[in-house]
PDB file of C-alpha atoms in Angstrom:
ATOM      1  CA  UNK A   1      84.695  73.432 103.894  1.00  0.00           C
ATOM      2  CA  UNK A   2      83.455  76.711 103.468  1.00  0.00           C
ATOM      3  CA  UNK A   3      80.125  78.062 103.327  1.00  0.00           C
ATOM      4  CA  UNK A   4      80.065  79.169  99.570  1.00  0.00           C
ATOM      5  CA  UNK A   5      81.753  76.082  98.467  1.00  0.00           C
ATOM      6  CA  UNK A   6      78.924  73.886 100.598  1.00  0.00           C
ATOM      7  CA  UNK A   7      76.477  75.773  98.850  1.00  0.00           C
ATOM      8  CA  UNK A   8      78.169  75.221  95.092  1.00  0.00           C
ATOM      9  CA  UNK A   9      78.293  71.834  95.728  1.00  0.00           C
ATOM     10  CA  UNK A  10      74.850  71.407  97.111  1.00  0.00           C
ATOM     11  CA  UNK A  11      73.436  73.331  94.324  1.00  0.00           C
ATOM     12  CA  UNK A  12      75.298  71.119  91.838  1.00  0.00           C
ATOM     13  CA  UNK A  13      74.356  67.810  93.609  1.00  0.00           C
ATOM     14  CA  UNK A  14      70.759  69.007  93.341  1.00  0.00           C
ATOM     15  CA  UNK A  15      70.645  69.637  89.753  1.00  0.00           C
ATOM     16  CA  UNK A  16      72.734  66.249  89.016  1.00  0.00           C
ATOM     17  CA  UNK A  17      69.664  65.007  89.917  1.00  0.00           C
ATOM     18  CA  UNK A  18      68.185  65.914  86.779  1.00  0.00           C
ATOM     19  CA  UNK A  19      70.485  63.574  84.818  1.00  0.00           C
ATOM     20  CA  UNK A  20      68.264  60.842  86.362  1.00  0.00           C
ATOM     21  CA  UNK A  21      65.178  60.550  84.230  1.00  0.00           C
ATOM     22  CA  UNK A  22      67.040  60.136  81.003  1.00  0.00           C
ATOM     23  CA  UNK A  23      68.997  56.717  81.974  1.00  0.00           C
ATOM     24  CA  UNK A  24      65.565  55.956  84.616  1.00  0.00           C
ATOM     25  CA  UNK A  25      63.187  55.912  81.446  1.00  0.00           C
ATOM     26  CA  UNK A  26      65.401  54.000  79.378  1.00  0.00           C
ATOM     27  CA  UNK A  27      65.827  51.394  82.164  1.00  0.00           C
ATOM     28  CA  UNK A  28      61.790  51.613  83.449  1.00  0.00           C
ATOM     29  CA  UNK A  29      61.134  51.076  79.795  1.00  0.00           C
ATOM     30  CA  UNK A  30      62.709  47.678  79.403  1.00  0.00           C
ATOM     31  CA  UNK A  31      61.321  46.487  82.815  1.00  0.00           C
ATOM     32  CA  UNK A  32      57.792  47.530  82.464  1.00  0.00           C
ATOM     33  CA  UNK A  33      56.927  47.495  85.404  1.00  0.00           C
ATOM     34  CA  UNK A  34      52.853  47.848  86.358  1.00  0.00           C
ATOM     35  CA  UNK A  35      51.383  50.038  88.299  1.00  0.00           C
ATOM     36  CA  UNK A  36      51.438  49.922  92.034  1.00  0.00           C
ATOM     37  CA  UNK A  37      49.372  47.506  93.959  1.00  0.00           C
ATOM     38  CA  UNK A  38      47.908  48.146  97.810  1.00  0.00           C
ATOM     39  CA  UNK A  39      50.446  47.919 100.143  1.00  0.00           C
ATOM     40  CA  UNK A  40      53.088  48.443  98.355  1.00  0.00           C
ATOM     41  CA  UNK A  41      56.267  49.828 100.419  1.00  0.00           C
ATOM     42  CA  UNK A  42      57.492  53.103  98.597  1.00  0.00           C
ATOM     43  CA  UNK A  43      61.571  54.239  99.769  1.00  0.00           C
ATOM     44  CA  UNK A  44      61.654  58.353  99.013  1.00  0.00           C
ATOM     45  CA  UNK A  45      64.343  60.414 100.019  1.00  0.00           C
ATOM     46  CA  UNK A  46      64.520  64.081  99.233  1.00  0.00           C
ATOM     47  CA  UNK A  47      66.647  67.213  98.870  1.00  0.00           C
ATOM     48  CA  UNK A  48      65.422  71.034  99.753  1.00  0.00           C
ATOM     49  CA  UNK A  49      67.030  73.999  99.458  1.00  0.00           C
ATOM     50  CA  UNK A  50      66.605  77.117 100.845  1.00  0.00           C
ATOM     51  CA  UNK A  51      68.069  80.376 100.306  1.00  0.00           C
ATOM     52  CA  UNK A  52      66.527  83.990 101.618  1.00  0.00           C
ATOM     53  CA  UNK A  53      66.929  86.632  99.336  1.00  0.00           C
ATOM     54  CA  UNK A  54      65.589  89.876 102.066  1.00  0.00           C
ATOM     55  CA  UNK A  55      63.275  89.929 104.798  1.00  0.00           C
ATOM     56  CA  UNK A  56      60.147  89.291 103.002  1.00  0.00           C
ATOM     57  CA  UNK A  57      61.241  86.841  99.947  1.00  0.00           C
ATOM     58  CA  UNK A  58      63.044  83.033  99.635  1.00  0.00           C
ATOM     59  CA  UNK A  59      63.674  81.103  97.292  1.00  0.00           C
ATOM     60  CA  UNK A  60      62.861  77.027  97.620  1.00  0.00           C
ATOM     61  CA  UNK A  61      63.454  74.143  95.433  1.00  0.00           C
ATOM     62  CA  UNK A  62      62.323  70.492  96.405  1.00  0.00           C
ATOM     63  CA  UNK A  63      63.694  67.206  95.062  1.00  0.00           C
ATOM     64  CA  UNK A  64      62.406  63.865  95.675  1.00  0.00           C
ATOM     65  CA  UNK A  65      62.549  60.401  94.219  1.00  0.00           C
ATOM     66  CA  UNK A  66      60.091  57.825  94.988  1.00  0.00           C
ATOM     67  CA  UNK A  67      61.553  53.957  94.633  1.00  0.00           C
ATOM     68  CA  UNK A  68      59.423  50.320  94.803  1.00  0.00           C
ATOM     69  CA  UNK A  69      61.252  48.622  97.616  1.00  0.00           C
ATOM     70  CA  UNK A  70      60.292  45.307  95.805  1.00  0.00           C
ATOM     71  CA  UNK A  71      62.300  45.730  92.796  1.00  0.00           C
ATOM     72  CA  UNK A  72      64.519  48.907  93.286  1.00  0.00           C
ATOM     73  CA  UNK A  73      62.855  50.437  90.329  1.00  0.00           C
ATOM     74  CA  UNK A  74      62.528  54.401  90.278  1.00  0.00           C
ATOM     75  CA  UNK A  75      58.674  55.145  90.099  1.00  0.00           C
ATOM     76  CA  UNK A  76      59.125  58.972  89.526  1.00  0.00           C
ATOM     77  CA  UNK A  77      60.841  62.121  90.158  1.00  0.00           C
ATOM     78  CA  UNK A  78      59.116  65.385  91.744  1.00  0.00           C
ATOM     79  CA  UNK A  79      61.083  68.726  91.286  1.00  0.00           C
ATOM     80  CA  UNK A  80      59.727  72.222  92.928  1.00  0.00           C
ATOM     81  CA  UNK A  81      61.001  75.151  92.857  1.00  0.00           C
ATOM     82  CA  UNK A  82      58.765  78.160  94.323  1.00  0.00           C
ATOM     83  CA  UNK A  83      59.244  81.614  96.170  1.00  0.00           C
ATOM     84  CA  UNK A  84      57.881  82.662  99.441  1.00  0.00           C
ATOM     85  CA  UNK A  85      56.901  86.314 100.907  1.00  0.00           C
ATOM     86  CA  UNK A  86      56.324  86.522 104.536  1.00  0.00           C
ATOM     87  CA  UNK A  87      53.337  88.618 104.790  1.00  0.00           C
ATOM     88  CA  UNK A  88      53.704  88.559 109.012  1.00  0.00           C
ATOM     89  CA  UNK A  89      55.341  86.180 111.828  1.00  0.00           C
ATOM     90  CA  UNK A  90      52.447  83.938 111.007  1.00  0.00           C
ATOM     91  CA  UNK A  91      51.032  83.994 107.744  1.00  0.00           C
ATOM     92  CA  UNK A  92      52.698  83.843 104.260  1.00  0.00           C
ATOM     93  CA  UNK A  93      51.879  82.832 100.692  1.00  0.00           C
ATOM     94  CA  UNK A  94      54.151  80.911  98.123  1.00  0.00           C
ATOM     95  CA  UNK A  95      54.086  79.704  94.560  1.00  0.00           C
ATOM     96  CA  UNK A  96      56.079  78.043  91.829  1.00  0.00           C
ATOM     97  CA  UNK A  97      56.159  75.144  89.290  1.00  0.00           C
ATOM     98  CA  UNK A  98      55.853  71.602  89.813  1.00  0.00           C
ATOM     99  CA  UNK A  99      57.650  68.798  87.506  1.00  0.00           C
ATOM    100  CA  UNK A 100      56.359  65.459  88.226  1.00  0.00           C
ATOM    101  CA  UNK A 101      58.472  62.967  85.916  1.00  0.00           C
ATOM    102  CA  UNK A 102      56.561  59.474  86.169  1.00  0.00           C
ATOM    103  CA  UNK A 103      58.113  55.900  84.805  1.00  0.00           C
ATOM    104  CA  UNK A 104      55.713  53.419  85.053  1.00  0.00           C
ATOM    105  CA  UNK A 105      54.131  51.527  82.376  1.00  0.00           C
ATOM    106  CA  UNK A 106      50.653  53.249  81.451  1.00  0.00           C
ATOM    107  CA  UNK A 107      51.528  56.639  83.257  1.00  0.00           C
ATOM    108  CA  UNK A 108      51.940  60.241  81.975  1.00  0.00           C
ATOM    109  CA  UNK A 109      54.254  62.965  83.231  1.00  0.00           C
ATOM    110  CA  UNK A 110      52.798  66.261  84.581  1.00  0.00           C
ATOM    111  CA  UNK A 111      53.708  69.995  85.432  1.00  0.00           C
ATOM    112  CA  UNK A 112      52.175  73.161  86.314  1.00  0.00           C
ATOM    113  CA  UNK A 113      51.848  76.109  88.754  1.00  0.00           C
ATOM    114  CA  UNK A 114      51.061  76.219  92.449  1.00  0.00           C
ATOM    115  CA  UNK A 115      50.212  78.147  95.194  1.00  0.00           C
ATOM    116  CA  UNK A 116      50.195  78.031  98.805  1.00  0.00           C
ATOM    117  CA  UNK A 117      49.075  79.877 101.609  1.00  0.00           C
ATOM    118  CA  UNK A 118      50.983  79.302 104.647  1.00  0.00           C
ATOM    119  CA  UNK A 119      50.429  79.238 108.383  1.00  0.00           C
ATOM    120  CA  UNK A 120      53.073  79.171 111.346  1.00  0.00           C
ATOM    121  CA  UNK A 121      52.484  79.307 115.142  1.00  0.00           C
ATOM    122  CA  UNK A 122      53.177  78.188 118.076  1.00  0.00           C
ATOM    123  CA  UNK A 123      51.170  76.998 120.765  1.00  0.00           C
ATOM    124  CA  UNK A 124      52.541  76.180 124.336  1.00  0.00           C
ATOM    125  CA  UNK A 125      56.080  76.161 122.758  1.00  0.00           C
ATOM    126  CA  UNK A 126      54.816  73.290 119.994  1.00  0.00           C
ATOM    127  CA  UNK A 127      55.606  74.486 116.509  1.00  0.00           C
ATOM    128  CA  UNK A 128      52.174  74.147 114.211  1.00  0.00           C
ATOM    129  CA  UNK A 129      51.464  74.614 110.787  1.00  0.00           C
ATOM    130  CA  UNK A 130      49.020  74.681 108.243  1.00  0.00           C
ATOM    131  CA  UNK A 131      49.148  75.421 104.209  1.00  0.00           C
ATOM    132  CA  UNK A 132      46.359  75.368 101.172  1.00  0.00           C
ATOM    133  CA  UNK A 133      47.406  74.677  98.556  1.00  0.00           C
ATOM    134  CA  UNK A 134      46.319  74.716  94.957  1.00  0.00           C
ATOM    135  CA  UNK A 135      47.935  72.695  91.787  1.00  0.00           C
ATOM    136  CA  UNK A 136      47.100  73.553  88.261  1.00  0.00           C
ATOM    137  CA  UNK A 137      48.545  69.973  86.263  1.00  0.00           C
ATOM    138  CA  UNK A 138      48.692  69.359  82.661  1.00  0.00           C
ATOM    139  CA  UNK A 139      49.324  65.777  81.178  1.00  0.00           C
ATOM    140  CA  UNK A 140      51.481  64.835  78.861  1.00  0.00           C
ATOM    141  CA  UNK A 141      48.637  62.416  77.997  1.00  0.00           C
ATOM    142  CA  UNK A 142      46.768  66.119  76.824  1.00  0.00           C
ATOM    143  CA  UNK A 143      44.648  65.501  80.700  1.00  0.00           C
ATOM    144  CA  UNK A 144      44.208  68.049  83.326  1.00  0.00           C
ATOM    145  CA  UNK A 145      43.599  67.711  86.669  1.00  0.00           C
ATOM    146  CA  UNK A 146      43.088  71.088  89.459  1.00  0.00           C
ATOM    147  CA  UNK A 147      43.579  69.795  92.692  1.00  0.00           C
ATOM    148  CA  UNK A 148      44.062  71.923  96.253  1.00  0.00           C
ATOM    149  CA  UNK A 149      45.545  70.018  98.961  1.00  0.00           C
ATOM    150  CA  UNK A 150      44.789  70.967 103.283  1.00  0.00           C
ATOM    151  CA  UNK A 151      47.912  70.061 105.104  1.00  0.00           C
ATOM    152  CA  UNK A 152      48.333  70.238 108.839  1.00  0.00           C
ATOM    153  CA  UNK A 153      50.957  69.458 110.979  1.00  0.00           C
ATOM    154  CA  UNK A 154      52.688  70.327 114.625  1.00  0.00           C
ATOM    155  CA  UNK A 155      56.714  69.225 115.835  1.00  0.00           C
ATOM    156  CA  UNK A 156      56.959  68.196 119.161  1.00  0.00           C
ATOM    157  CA  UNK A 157      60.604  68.935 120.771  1.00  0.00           C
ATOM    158  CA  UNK A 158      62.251  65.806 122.944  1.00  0.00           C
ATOM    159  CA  UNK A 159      63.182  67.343 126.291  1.00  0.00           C
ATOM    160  CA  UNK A 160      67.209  67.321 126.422  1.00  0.00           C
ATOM    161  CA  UNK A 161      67.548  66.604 122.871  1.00  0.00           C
ATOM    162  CA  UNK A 162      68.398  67.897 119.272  1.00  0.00           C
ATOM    163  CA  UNK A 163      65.366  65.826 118.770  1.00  0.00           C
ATOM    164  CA  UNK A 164      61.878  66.265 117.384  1.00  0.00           C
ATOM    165  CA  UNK A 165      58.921  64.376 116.719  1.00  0.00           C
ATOM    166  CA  UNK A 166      57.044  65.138 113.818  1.00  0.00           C
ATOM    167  CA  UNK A 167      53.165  64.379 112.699  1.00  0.00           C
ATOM    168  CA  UNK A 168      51.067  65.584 110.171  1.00  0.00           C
ATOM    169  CA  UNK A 169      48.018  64.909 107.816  1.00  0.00           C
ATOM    170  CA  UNK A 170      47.112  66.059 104.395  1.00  0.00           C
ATOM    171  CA  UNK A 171      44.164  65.772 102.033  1.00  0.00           C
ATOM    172  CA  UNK A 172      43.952  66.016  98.613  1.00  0.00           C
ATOM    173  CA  UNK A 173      40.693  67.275  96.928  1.00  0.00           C
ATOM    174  CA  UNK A 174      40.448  67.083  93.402  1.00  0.00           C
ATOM    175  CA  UNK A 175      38.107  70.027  91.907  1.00  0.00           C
ATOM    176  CA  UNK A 176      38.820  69.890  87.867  1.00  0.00           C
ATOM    177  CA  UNK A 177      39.880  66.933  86.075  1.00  0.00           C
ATOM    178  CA  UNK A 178      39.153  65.193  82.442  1.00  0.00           C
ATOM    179  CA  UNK A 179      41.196  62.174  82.825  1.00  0.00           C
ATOM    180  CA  UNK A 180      39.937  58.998  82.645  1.00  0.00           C
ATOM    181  CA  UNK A 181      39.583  57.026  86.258  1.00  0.00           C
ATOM    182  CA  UNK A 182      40.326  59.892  88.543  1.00  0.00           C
ATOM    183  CA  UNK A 183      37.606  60.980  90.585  1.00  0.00           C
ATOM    184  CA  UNK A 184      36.451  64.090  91.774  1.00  0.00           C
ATOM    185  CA  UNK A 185      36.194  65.231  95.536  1.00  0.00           C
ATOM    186  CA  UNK A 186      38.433  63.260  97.929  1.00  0.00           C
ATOM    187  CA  UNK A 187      40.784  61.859  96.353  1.00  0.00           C
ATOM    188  CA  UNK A 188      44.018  61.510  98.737  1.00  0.00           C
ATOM    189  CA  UNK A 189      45.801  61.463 102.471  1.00  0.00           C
ATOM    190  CA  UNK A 190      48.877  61.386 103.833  1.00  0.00           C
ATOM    191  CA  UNK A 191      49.568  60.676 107.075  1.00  0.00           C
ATOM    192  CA  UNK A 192      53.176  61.111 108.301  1.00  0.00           C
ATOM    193  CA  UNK A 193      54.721  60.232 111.864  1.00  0.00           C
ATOM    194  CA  UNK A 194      58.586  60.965 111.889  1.00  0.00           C
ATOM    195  CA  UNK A 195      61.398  61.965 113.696  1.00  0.00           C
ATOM    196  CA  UNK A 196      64.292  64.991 112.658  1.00  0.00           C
ATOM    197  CA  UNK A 197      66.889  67.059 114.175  1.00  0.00           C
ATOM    198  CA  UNK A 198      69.182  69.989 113.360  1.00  0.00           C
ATOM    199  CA  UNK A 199      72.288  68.906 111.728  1.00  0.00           C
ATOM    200  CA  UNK A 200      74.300  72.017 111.416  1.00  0.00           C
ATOM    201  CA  UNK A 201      74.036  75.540 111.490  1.00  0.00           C
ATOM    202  CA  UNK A 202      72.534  75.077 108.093  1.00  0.00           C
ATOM    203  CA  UNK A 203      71.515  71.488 107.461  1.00  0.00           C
ATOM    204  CA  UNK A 204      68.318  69.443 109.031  1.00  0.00           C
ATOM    205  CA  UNK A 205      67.204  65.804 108.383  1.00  0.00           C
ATOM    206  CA  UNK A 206      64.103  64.169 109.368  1.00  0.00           C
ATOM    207  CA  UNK A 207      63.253  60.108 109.115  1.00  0.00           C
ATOM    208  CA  UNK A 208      59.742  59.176 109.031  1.00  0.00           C
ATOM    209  CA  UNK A 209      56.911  56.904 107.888  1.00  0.00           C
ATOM    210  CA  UNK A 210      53.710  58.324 105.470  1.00  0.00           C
ATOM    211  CA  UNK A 211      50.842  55.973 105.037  1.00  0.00           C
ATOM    212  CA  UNK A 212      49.142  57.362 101.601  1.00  0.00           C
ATOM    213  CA  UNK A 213      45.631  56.122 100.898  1.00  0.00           C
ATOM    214  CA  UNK A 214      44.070  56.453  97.120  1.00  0.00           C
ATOM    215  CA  UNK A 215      40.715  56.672  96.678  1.00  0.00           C
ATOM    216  CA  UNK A 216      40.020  56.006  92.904  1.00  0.00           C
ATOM    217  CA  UNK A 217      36.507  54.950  91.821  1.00  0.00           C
ATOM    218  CA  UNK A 218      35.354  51.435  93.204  1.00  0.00           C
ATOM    219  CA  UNK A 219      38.356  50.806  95.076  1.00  0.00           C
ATOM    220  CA  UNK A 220      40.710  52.168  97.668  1.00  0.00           C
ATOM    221  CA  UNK A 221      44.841  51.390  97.973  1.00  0.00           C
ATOM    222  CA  UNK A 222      47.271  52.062 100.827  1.00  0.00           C
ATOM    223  CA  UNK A 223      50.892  52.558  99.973  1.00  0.00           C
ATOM    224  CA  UNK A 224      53.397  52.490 102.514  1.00  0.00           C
ATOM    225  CA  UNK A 225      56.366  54.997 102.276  1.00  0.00           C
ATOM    226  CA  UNK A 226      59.109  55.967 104.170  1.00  0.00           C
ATOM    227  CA  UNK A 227      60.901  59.165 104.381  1.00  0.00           C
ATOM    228  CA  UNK A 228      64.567  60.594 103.957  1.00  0.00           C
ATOM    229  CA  UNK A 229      64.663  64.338 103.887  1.00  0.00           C
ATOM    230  CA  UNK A 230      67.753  66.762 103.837  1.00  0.00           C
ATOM    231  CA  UNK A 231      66.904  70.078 103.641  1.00  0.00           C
ATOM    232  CA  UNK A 232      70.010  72.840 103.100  1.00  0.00           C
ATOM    233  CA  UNK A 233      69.729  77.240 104.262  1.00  0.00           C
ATOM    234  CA  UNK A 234      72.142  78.505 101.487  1.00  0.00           C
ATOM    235  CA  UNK A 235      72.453  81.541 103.431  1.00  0.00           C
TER     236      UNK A 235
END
């Protein structure tokens, strides 16, 4: 298959995806489902795509679906599309929009801008990174909430291997909000341990597991999730 035709059908894969909340939200509706409950187990793969328009720009977009392993039921639907411009080998900022499409009984969807800046290194041959970022979300509900979010993480090659190891944390800090029951200050982490390797030339897939901890007034939950990602160059 060639590369332009991989990268129509990607493309149009990706925005299939879209079709989803329609037929979801009819079928969410009639189960009801409630809210999650601590340690619940959470199955979320996920598409990226990248493409790089020059030296200095990209263009992103992030899918990802987020399933109750209990019941099968599709909790929600995050889309993200963003740019990029590579200020140095190391540093680089980013922003976009976020769509997050939520199903569950009692919840609103959101959307709004982002930005990010980013950090890349390397220290004795370990890939690290870093990234701030900020979200600007408006409810459905009429609720805001301004959150920024410190993520850290580093890769660590497997001698003799396509193989990597992969660990990160990230915390979520709420700093604006009028919604009822959210909190401000700490207010989320995600931990993630996985494993990924090149695929092709242009394709890499990781497998991992994210422990997500809530902190909502008088009472913390854990959520278990684990981790399919694909991520596409277009180039």
């Amino acid at each position: 298959m060639s590369k332009s035709v991989f990268s129509t059908t990607t493309l149009l894969a990706t925005l299939c995806l879209f079709s989803l909340p329609a037929e979801a939200q009819r079928q969410q509706q009639q189960a009801a489902t409630p809210n999650f409950q601590s340690g619940a187990v959470w199955l979320t793969p996920a598409v990226g795509l990248r493409y790089r328009i020059d030296d200095h720009w990209s263009f992103q977009m992030d899918t990802q679906l987020r399933f109750d392993s209990a019941n099968g039921v599709l909790r929600d639907v995050q889309v993200r599309p963003g740019f990029e411009y590579t200020l140095s080998p190391n540093w680089a900022l980013a922003a976009g929009y976020v769509q997050f499409q939520r199903y569950l009984t009692g919840q609103s969807a959101s959307r709004g801008p982002f930005q990010d800046i980013l950090y890349r290194a390397h220290i004795d041959n370990l890939p690290i990174a870093g990234r701030w970022r900020w979200e600007e979300l408006f409810f459905d509900n009429g609720t805001y909430l301004i959150r920024t979010r410190l993520l850290a993480g580093v890769r660590i090659p497997i001698k003799d291997t396509p193989w990597e190891l992969a660990f990160s944390n990230e915390v979520f800090l709420n700093v604006g909000n009028n919604g009822p029951g959210r909190i401000q200050g700490f207010a989320q982490n995600r931990a993630y341990a996985g494993v990924g390797r090149q695929l092709t030339r242009w394709s890499k897939a990781s497998l991992g597991y994210e422990l997500d901890t809530f902190n909502a007034p008088g009472i913390g939950r854990n959520v278990h999730n684990i981790k399919l990602n694909v991520v596409f160059d277009l180039n």
